[in-house]
Amino acid sequence: ADAIGLMSRYVREDWASPEIRADLMRAIGQAADPIPGIFSYIKGRVRFVHDAQIAEAFLPPQRFPVVEVLIRPRDVAGLGVGDCDDFTMYAAAMVKAAGLQPAFVTISADPQQPRNFSHVYVVAYRPNGERIPVDVSHGQYPGWEAPNLGRIREWMIFPPVWPHLLALGIVAVLAWPRSKRGES
């Protein structure tokens, strides 16, 4: 949950960055559907590398193993490497920049540890509610989902807007002068 929280924060902070916007334009051009372009663009430009290898490039040899390395979405393309969480944050930022709603999905995919979440990918929600998996680190095509061994959880990245709008509407009504509400 802590890693997903930090990943969500990075996506919320980076989705509108010039780097993500430029990558999105290169990925989709004038295409009507951004998902295939985002998928192909990331698959063609980012190489899967495990966290321990990534850490070796930046840190001196450690006495303790590196547990997790998170590369911000706006930095992934420049580095050209990442693991499933880095691919996922990058894809989520591009999905959001394309005007769709992204969410993270964590699953148990490791047969050696079937009770632990061991893989993460993004799903994109179209305005009509259609859910499209976009597993850019392991997927074969947009819509493909990795098999899970019994544990799956979807995580919202961006909170829904309607509760905030509803709260603002209630505040606006309560703040409106009584005479304007028909009260004396």
Coordinates of C-alpha atoms in Angstrom, one line a residue:
A1 CA 0.0 0.0 0.0
D2 CA 2.9 2.4 0.7
A3 CA 4.5 1.8 -2.7
I4 CA 1.1 2.2 -4.4
G5 CA 0.6 5.5 -2.5
L6 CA 3.9 6.8 -3.7
M7 CA 3.3 5.6 -7.2
S8 CA 0.0 7.3 -7.3
R9 CA 1.5 10.6 -6.0
Y10 CA 4.2 10.5 -8.8
V11 CA 1.5 9.9 -11.5
R12 CA -0.6 12.8 -10.1
E13 CA 2.4 15.1 -10.0
D14 CA 3.8 14.1 -13.4
W15 CA 0.9 13.4 -15.8
A16 CA 0.7 17.0 -17.0
S17 CA 4.5 17.5 -17.3
P18 CA 6.0 18.6 -20.6
E19 CA 7.9 15.3 -20.8
I20 CA 4.7 13.2 -20.5
R21 CA 2.7 15.5 -22.9
A22 CA 5.5 15.3 -25.5
D23 CA 5.8 11.5 -25.2
L24 CA 2.0 11.2 -25.5
M25 CA 2.0 13.2 -28.7
R26 CA 4.8 11.1 -30.1
A27 CA 2.9 7.9 -29.1
I28 CA -0.5 8.7 -30.4
G29 CA -0.1 11.4 -33.1
Q30 CA -3.6 11.9 -34.5
A31 CA -4.9 8.5 -33.6
A32 CA -8.5 8.4 -32.3
D33 CA -7.7 5.7 -29.8
P34 CA -4.7 6.5 -27.6
I35 CA -4.3 3.1 -25.9
P36 CA -2.6 1.1 -28.8
G37 CA -0.2 4.0 -29.3
I38 CA 0.7 4.3 -25.7
F39 CA 1.2 0.6 -25.4
S40 CA 3.4 0.3 -28.5
Y41 CA 5.4 3.5 -27.7
I42 CA 6.3 2.3 -24.2
K43 CA 7.0 -1.3 -25.3
G44 CA 9.4 0.1 -28.0
R45 CA 11.3 2.5 -25.8
V46 CA 11.6 1.1 -22.3
R47 CA 13.6 -2.1 -21.5
F48 CA 12.6 -4.3 -18.5
V49 CA 15.3 -4.2 -15.8
H50 CA 15.0 -5.5 -12.3
D51 CA 15.3 -3.0 -9.4
A52 CA 18.5 -4.5 -8.1
Q53 CA 20.2 -3.8 -11.5
I54 CA 18.8 -0.3 -11.7
A55 CA 20.0 0.4 -8.1
E56 CA 23.6 -0.8 -9.0
A57 CA 23.9 2.0 -11.6
F58 CA 23.1 4.7 -9.0
L59 CA 24.3 3.4 -5.6
P60 CA 27.5 1.9 -4.3
P61 CA 27.3 -1.8 -3.5
Q62 CA 24.9 -2.3 -0.6
R63 CA 25.1 -4.7 2.3
F64 CA 21.4 -5.0 2.2
P65 CA 19.4 -5.8 -0.9
V66 CA 17.5 -3.1 -2.6
V67 CA 13.8 -3.7 -2.1
E68 CA 12.2 -1.2 -4.4
V69 CA 13.3 1.5 -6.9
L70 CA 10.6 3.8 -8.3
I71 CA 11.4 5.9 -11.3
R72 CA 9.2 8.9 -11.8
P73 CA 7.0 8.8 -14.9
R74 CA 8.6 11.9 -16.4
D75 CA 12.0 10.2 -16.1
V76 CA 11.3 6.7 -17.4
A77 CA 11.6 7.4 -21.1
G78 CA 14.9 9.3 -20.6
L79 CA 16.4 6.4 -18.7
G80 CA 14.9 3.8 -21.0
V81 CA 14.7 1.2 -18.2
G82 CA 12.4 0.1 -15.5
D83 CA 10.5 -2.7 -13.9
C84 CA 6.7 -3.3 -13.8
D85 CA 6.0 -0.4 -11.4
D86 CA 8.0 2.0 -13.5
F87 CA 6.3 0.9 -16.7
T88 CA 3.0 1.2 -15.0
M89 CA 3.4 4.7 -13.6
Y90 CA 4.6 5.9 -17.0
A91 CA 1.6 4.3 -18.8
A92 CA -0.8 5.7 -16.1
A93 CA 0.6 9.2 -16.6
M94 CA 0.2 8.9 -20.4
V95 CA -3.3 7.5 -20.0
K96 CA -4.4 10.4 -17.8
A97 CA -2.8 12.9 -20.2
A98 CA -4.8 11.3 -23.0
G99 CA -8.0 12.1 -21.1
L100 CA -8.8 8.7 -19.7
Q101 CA -8.9 7.6 -16.1
P102 CA -6.1 5.2 -15.0
A103 CA -6.1 2.8 -12.1
F104 CA -3.4 0.5 -10.8
V105 CA -4.0 -3.3 -10.5
T106 CA -1.8 -5.4 -8.2
I107 CA -1.9 -9.2 -8.5
S108 CA -0.2 -12.2 -7.0
A109 CA 1.7 -13.6 -10.0
D110 CA 4.6 -15.5 -8.3
P111 CA 3.9 -19.2 -7.7
Q112 CA 6.6 -19.1 -5.0
Q113 CA 4.7 -16.5 -3.1
P114 CA 1.0 -16.8 -4.1
R115 CA -0.2 -14.7 -1.1
N116 CA 1.9 -11.7 -2.0
F117 CA 1.2 -9.0 -4.6
S118 CA 4.1 -9.4 -7.0
H119 CA 3.0 -7.6 -10.2
V120 CA 1.4 -4.3 -11.0
Y121 CA -0.1 -2.8 -14.2
V122 CA -2.5 -0.1 -15.2
V123 CA -6.0 -0.2 -16.5
A124 CA -7.6 2.7 -18.4
Y125 CA -11.2 3.6 -18.1
R126 CA -12.9 5.2 -21.0
P127 CA -15.7 7.7 -20.3
N128 CA -18.3 5.0 -21.0
G129 CA -16.8 2.9 -18.2
E130 CA -15.1 0.4 -20.4
R131 CA -12.0 -1.1 -18.6
I132 CA -8.9 -1.8 -20.7
P133 CA -5.8 -3.4 -19.1
V134 CA -2.6 -1.9 -20.3
D135 CA 0.2 -4.1 -19.0
V136 CA 3.2 -2.5 -20.8
S137 CA 5.8 -4.5 -18.9
H138 CA 4.6 -8.0 -19.6
G139 CA 1.5 -7.7 -21.8
Q140 CA 1.4 -9.1 -25.3
Y141 CA -1.2 -6.5 -26.5
P142 CA -3.6 -3.9 -25.0
G143 CA -6.3 -5.7 -23.1
W144 CA -4.1 -8.6 -22.0
E145 CA -4.0 -9.3 -18.3
A146 CA -1.5 -11.4 -16.5
P147 CA -2.9 -14.5 -14.8
N148 CA -3.2 -14.0 -11.0
L149 CA -2.9 -16.7 -8.4
G150 CA -5.8 -15.5 -6.3
R151 CA -5.1 -12.0 -5.1
I152 CA -6.1 -9.0 -7.1
R153 CA -6.7 -5.4 -6.1
E154 CA -7.5 -2.2 -8.1
W155 CA -6.3 1.1 -6.7
M156 CA -7.6 4.5 -7.7
I157 CA -4.9 7.0 -8.6
F158 CA -7.1 10.1 -9.0
P159 CA -10.0 10.5 -6.5
P160 CA -13.4 10.8 -8.2
V161 CA -14.5 14.4 -8.8
W162 CA -18.2 14.1 -8.0
P163 CA -17.8 14.0 -4.2
H164 CA -15.8 17.2 -4.3
L165 CA -18.3 18.9 -6.6
L166 CA -21.2 17.7 -4.4
A167 CA -19.4 19.1 -1.3
L168 CA -18.9 22.4 -3.1
G169 CA -22.6 22.4 -4.2
I170 CA -23.7 21.8 -0.6
V171 CA -21.4 24.5 0.7
A172 CA -22.7 26.9 -2.0
V173 CA -26.3 26.3 -1.1
L174 CA -25.6 26.7 2.6
A175 CA -23.7 29.9 2.0
W176 CA -26.4 31.4 -0.3
P177 CA -28.4 34.1 1.5
R178 CA -31.7 32.9 2.9
S179 CA -33.6 35.4 0.9
K180 CA -32.2 33.9 -2.3
R181 CA -33.2 30.4 -1.2
G182 CA -36.8 31.5 -0.6
E183 CA -36.5 31.6 3.1
S184 CA -37.3 34.6 5.3

